Short mmCIF file of C-alpha atoms in Angstrom, two decimals:
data_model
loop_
_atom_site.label_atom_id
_atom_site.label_comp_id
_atom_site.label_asym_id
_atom_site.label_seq_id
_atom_site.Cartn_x
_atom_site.Cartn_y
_atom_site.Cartn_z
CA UNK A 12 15.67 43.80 -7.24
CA UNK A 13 19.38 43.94 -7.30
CA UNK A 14 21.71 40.82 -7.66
CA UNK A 15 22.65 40.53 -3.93
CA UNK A 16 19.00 40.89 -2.47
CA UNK A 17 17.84 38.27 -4.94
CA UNK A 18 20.54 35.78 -3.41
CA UNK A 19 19.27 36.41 0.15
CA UNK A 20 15.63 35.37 -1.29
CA UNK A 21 14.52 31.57 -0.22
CA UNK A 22 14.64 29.47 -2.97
CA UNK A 23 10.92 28.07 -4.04
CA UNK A 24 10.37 24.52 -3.63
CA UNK A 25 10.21 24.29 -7.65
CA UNK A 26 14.23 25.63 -7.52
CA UNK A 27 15.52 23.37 -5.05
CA UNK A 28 17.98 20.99 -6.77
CA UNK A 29 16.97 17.76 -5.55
CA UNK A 30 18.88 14.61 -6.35
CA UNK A 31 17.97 10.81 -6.74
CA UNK A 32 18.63 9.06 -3.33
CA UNK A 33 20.95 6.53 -2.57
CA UNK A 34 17.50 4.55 -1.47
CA UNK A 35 16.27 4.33 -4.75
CA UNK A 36 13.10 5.93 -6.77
CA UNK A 37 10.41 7.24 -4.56
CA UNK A 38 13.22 8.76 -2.53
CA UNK A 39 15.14 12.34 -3.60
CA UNK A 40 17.46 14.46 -1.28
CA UNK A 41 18.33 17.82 -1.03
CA UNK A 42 21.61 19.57 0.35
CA UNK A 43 20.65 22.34 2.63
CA UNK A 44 23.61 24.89 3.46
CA UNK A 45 24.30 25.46 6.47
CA UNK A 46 26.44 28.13 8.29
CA UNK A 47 30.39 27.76 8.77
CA UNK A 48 30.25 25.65 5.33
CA UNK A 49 28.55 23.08 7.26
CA UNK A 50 25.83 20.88 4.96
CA UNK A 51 22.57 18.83 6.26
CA UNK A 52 21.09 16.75 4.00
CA UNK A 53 16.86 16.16 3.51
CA UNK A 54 15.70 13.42 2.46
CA UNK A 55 12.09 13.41 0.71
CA UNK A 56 9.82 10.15 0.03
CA UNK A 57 7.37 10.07 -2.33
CA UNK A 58 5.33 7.60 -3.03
CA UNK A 59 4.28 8.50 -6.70
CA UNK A 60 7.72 7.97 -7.76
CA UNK A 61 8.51 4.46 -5.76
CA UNK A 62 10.14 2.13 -8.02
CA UNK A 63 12.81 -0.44 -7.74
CA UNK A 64 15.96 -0.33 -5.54
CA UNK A 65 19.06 1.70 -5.57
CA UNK A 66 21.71 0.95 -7.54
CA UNK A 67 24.39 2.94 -5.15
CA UNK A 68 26.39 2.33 -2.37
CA UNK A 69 23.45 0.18 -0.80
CA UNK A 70 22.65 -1.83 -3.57
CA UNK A 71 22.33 -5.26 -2.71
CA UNK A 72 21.67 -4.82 0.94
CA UNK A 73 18.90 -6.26 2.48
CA UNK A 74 15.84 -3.92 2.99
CA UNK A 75 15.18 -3.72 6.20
CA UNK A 76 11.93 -2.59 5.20
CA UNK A 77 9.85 -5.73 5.04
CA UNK A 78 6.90 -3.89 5.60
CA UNK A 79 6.47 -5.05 8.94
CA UNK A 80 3.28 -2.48 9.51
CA UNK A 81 1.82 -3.85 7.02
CA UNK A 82 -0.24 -6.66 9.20
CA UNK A 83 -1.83 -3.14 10.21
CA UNK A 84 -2.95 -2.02 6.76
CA UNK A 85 -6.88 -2.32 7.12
CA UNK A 86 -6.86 0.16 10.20
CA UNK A 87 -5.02 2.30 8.51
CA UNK A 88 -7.00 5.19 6.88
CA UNK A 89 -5.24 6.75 3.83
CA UNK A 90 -6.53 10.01 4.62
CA UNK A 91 -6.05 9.74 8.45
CA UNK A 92 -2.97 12.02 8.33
CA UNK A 93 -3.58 13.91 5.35
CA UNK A 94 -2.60 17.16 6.98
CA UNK A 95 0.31 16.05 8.29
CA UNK A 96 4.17 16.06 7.50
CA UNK A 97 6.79 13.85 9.11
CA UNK A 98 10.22 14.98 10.15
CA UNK A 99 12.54 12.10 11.41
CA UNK A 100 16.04 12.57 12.67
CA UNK A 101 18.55 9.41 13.16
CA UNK A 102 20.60 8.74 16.20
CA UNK A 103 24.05 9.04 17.34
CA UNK A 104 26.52 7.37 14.64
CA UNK A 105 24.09 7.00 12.45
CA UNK A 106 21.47 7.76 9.18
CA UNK A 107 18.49 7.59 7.55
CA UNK A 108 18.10 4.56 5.64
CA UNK A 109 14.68 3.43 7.65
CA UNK A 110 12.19 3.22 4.21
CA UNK A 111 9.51 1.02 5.77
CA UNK A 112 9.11 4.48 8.22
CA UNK A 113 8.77 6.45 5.36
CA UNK A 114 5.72 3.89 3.37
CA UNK A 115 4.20 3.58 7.23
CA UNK A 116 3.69 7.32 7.88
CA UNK A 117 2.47 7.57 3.63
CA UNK A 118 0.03 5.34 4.03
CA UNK A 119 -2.06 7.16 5.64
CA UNK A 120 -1.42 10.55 3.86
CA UNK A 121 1.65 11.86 5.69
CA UNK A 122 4.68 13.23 3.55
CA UNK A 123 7.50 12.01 4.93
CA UNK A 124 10.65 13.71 5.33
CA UNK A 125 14.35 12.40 6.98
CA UNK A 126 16.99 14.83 8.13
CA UNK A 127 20.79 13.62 7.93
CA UNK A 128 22.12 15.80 10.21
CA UNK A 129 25.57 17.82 9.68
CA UNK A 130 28.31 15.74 10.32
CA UNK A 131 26.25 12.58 9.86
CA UNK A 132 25.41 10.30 6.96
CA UNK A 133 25.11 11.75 3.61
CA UNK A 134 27.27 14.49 4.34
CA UNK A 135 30.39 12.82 5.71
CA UNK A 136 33.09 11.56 2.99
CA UNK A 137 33.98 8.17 3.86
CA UNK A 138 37.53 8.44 3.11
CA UNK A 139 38.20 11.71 4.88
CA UNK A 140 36.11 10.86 8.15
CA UNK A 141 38.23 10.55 11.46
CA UNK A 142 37.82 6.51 12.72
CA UNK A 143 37.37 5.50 16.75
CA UNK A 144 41.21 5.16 17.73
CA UNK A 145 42.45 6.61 14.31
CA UNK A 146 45.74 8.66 14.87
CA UNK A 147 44.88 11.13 11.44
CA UNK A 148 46.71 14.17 11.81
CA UNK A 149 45.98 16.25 8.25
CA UNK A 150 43.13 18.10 10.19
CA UNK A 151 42.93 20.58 6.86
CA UNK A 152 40.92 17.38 5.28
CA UNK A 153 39.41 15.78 8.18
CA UNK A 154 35.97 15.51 8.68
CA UNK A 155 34.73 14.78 12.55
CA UNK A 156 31.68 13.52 12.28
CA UNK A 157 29.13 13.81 14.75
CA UNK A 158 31.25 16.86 16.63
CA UNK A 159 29.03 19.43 18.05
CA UNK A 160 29.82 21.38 21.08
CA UNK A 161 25.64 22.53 21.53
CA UNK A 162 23.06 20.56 20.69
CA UNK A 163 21.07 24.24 19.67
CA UNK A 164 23.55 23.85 16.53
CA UNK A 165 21.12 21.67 15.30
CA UNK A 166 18.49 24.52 15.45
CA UNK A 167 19.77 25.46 11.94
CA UNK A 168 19.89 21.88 10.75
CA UNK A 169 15.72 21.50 11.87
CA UNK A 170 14.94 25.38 10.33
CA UNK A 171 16.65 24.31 7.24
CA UNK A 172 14.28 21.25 6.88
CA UNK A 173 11.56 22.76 7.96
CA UNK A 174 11.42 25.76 5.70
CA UNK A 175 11.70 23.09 2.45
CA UNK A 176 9.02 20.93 4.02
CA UNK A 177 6.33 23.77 4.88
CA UNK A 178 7.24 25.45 1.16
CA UNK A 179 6.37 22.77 -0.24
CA UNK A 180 3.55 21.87 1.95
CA UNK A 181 2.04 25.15 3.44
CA UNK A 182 -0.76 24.69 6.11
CA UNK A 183 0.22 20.96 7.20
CA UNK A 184 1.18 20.28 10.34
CA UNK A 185 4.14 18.97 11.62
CA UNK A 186 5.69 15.80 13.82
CA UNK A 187 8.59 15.29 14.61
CA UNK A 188 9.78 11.62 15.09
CA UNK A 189 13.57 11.47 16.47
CA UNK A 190 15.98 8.10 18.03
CA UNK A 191 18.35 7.95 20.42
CA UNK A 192 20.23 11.04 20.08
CA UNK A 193 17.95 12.57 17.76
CA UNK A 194 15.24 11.98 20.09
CA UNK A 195 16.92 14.38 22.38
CA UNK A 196 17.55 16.62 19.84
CA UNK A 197 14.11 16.79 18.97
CA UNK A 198 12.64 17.17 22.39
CA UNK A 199 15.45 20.22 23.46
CA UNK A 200 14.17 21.88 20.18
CA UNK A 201 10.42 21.28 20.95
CA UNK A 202 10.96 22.48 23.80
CA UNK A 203 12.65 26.29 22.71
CA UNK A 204 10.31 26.53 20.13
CA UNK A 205 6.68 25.95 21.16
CA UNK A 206 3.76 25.99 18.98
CA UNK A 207 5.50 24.40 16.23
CA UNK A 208 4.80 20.92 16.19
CA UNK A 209 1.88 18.77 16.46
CA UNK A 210 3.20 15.17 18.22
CA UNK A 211 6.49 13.69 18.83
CA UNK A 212 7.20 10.05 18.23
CA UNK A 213 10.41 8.92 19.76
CA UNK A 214 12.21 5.59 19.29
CA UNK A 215 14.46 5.23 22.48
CA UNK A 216 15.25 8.28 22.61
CA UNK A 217 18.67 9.36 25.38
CA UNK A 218 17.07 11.21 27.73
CA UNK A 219 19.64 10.29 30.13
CA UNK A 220 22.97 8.99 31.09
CA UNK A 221 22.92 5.37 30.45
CA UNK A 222 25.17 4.67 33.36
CA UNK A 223 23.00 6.79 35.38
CA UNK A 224 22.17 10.16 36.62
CA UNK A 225 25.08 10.26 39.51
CA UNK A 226 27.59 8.96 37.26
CA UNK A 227 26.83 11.83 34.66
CA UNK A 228 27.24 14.17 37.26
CA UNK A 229 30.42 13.08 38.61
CA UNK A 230 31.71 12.63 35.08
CA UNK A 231 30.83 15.79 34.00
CA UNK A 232 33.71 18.66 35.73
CA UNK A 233 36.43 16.37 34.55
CA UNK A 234 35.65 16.39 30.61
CA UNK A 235 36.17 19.95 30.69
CA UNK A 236 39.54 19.59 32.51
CA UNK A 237 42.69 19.80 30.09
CA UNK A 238 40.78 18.47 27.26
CA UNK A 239 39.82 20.63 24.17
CA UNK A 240 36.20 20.03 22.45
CA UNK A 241 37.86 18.04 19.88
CA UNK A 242 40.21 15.86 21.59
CA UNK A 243 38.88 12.21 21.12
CA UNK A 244 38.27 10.53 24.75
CA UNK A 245 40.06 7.07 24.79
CA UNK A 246 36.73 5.01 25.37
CA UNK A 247 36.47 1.75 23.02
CA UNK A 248 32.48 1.55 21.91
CA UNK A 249 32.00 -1.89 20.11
CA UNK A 250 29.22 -1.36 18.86
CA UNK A 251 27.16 -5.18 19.30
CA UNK A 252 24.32 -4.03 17.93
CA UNK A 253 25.91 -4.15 14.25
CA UNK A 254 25.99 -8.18 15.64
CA UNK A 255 22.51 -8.21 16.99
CA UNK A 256 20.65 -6.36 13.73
CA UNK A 257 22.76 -9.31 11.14
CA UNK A 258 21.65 -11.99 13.53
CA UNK A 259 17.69 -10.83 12.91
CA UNK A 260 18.12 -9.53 8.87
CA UNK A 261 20.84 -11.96 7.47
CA UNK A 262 23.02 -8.62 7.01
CA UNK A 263 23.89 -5.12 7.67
CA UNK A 264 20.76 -3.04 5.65
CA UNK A 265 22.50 0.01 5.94
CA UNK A 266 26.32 1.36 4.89
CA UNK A 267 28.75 0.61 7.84
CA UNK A 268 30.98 3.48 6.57
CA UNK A 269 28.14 5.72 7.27
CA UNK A 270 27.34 3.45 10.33
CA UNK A 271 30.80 2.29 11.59
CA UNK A 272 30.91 -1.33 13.66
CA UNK A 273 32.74 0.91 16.29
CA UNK A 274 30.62 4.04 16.19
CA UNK A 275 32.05 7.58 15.96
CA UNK A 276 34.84 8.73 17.80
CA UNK A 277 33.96 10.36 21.04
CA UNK A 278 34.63 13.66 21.33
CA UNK A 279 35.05 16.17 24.83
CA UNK A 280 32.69 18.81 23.81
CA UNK A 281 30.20 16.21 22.13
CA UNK A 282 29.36 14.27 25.35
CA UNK A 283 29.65 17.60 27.15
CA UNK A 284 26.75 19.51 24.53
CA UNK A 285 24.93 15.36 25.60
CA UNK A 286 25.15 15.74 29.13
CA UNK A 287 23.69 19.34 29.04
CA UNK A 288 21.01 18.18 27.02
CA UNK A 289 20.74 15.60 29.65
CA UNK A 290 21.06 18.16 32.53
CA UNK A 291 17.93 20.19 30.59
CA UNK A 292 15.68 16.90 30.43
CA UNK A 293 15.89 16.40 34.36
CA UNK A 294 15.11 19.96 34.98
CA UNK A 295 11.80 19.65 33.27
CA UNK A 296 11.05 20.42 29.77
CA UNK A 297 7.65 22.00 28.83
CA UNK A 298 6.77 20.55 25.07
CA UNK A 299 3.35 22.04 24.13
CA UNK A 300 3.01 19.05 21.81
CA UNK A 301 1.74 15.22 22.62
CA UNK A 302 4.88 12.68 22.67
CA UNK A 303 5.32 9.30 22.23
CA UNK A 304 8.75 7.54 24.24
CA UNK A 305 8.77 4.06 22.83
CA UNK A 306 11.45 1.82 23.85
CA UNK A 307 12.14 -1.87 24.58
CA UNK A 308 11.52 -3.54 27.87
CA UNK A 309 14.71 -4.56 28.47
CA UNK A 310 18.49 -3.35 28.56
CA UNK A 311 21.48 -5.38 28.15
CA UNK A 312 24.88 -4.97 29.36
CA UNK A 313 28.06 -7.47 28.70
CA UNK A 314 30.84 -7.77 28.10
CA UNK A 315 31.19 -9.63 24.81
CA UNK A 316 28.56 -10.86 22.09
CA UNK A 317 25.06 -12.40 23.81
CA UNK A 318 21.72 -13.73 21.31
CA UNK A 319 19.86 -12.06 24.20
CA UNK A 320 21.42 -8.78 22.30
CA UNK A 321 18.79 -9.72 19.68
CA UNK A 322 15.67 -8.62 21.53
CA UNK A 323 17.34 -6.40 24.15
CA UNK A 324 18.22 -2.48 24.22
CA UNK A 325 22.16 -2.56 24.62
CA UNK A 326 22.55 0.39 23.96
CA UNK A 327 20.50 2.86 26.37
CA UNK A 328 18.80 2.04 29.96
CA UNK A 329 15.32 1.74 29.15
CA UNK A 330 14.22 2.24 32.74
CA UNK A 331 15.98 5.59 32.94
CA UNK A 332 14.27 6.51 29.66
CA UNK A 333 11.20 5.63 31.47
CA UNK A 334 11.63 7.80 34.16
CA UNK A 335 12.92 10.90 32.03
CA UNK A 336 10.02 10.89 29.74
CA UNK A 337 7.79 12.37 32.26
CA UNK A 338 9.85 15.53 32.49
CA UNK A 339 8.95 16.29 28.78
CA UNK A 340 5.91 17.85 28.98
CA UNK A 341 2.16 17.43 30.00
CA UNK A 342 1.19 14.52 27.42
CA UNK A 343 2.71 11.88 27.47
CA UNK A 344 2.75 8.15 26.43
CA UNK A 345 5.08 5.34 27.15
CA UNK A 346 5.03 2.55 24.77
CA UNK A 347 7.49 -0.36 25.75
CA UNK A 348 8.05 -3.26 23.31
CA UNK A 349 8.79 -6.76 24.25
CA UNK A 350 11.38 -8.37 22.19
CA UNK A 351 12.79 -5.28 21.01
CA UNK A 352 16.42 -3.51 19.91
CA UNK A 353 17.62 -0.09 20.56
CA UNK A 354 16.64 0.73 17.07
CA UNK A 355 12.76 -0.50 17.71
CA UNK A 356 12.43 -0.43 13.78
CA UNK A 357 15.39 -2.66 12.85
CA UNK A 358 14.17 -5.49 15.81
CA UNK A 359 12.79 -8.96 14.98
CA UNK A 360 9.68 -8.59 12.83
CA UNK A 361 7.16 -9.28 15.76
CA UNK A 362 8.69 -6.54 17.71
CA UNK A 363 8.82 -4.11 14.93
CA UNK A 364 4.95 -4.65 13.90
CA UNK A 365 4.49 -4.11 17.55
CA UNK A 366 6.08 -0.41 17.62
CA UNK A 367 4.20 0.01 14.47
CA UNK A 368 0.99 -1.33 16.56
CA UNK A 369 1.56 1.93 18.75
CA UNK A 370 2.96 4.64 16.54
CA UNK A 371 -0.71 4.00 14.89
CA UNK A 372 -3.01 4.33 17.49
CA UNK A 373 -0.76 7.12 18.89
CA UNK A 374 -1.51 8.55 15.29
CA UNK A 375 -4.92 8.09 16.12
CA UNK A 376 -4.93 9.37 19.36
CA UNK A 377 -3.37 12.38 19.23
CA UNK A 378 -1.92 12.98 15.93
CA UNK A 379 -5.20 13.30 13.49
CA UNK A 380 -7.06 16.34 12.13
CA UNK A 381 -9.14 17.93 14.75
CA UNK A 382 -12.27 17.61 12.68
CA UNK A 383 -11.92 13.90 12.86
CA UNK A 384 -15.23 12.23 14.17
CA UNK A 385 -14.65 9.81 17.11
CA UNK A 386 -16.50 7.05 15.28
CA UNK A 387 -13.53 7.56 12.44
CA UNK A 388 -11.28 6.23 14.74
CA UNK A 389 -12.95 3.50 16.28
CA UNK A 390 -11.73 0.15 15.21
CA UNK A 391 -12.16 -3.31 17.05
CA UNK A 392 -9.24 -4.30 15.49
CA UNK A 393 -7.23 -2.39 17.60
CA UNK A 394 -8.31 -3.92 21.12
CA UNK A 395 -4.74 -6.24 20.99
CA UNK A 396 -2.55 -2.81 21.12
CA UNK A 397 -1.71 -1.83 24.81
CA UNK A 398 0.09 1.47 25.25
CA UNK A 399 1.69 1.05 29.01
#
């Protein structure tokens, strides 16, 4: 084998060269190359190798991970998912920095994996990424994070992951969990590439236009109209949730220069790749795979900072989320949480344990080996969790 057909070979899990995470021991990440220089980032936890906290960029933050399943411990088999690996990809303006997923899902056998997504997270530069309302003009260095003009980009992102997590894991099946943006992400890809997954678990994920179908639809000719794919649109998006989420943990548990207070600028072709995505959900997807849609029970929408922000989605329309999550497939279940934030994990502790409540018996529903005997999955315990 000559030297340039040994470089197109895929490197074996044993020559990846993973790093320590920002997160702290049990946690390593890997840089995946991408295409156009672009870089994702996958993030691996591992149980055998938890230890004490980072000592990086989030040290001293507090964990947001307070082991809120926990209350849920004794119906929750180690070896219920033992076949099973867990793919989770963060939301718009956002990262993975969610640990108490990653010891949930492990708990009962699952490897758990996190994707930062190009443009996102662990692959932005803080001091080269373009602000909300910045006026940067050395375009050479900038980085735009978030900018995508097709959502099927991300195909290379998820094939990436994927061929690192079933390397290193060959004959387990895979899940896909996925908020807010990623959530649409992950159901778009489901749906071009069927007989790939297992179950989706989705944690509001934007299905739709949170201002509403017609308004999408009217919006939608004019962002194409003079504007190039990476002119910034002049729309202001204070992002209250940073408020809400220090109100219910004392502070920020994540980076806010990975997570800006203002969120990402928004770019022309961005929310024109979102609103086909959108366009695709309301024509009917056909996911092969079970899926979860949990979201709040509420939305929010003021003008200016409201406690109600606390246990409210104010970030996506939960009825329209609702509505769209029958046009994913054949199965599925919708799981709304009273009390609870756009980010259903980073809610008030009741609300969290609650999502937690029905990512399990979803898990036990639909998620666990076929061989699994219906007594295994009985539990009394479990009469108090109510999918609706």
């Amino acid at each position: 084998m000559d030297a340039d057909t040994a470089a197109e070979q895929p490197l074996s899990p044993s020559q990846h060269k993973w790093a320590q995470d920002v997160l702290g021991d049990g946690f390593r990440s890997l840089v995946l190359p991408l295409p156009d220089d672009e870089q994702a980032t996958l993030v691996e936890y591992r149980p055998e190798h938890a230890g004490p906290a980072a000592t990086g960029p989030t040290a001293g933050l507090p964990v947001i991970d307070r082991e809120t399943w926990v209350p849920l411990a004794d119906s929750m088999p180690h070896d219920l998912l033992d076949d099973v690996a867990i793919l989770y990809l963060h939301g718009w303006s956002d990262y993975y920095y969610h640990a108490h997923l990653a010891r949930f899902w492990s708990h009962m056998g699952a490897r758990f994996y996190a994707l930062d997504l190009r443009g996102y997270g662990r692959n932005l530069d803080p001091e080269r990424v373009e602000k909300a309302g910045g006026h940067r003009t050395d375009d050479e260095d900038l980085q735009r994070p978030g900018y995508i003009t097709d959502l099927a980009e991300y195909d290379a992102d998820l094939e990436a992951a994927l061929q690192v997590i079933e390397e290193a894991h060959p004959g387990r099946r895979i899940v896909v969990s996925g908020h807010s943006t990623g959530g649409l992400i992950a159901v778009l890809w489901a749906d071009r590439n069927p007989g790939r997954l297992s179950g989706i678990t989705l944690n509001s994920p934007w299905l739709e236009f949170q201002y509403s179908t017609p308004i999408r639809k009217i919006l939608q000719p004019f962002l194409g109209r003079g504007r190039s794919a990476t002119t910034p649109l002049r729309l202001h998006m204070p992002n209250y949730s940073v408020v809400a989420t220090s109100a219910t943990h004392g502070r920020l548990p994540y980076d806010a220069r990975l997570k800006p207070s203002d969120s990402f600028p928004v770019y022309a072709g961005w929310i024109r790749a979102i609103f086909a995505g959108h366009r695709a959900v309301e024509d009917g997807l056909s996911i092969d795979a079970p899926v979860l849609v949990q979201t709040s029970t509420r939305s929010l929408r003021k003008i200016g900072y409201d406690p109600e922000m606390e246990t409210t989605d104010i970030v996506l329309d939960v009825e329209a989320i609702a509505r769209r999550s029958i046009h994913l497939g054949p199965t599925v279940v919708l799981n709304r949480i009273p009390g609870a934030m756009h980010d259903l994990f980073l809610s008030h502790q009741t609300a969290q344990t609650e999502a937690f409540a029905g990512l399990l018996q979803f898990a036990r529903g639909f998620l666990t080996a076929p061989h699994a005997k219906p007594s295994d999955l009985a539990d009394p315990r479990h009469e108090r969790i109510h999918l609706s």
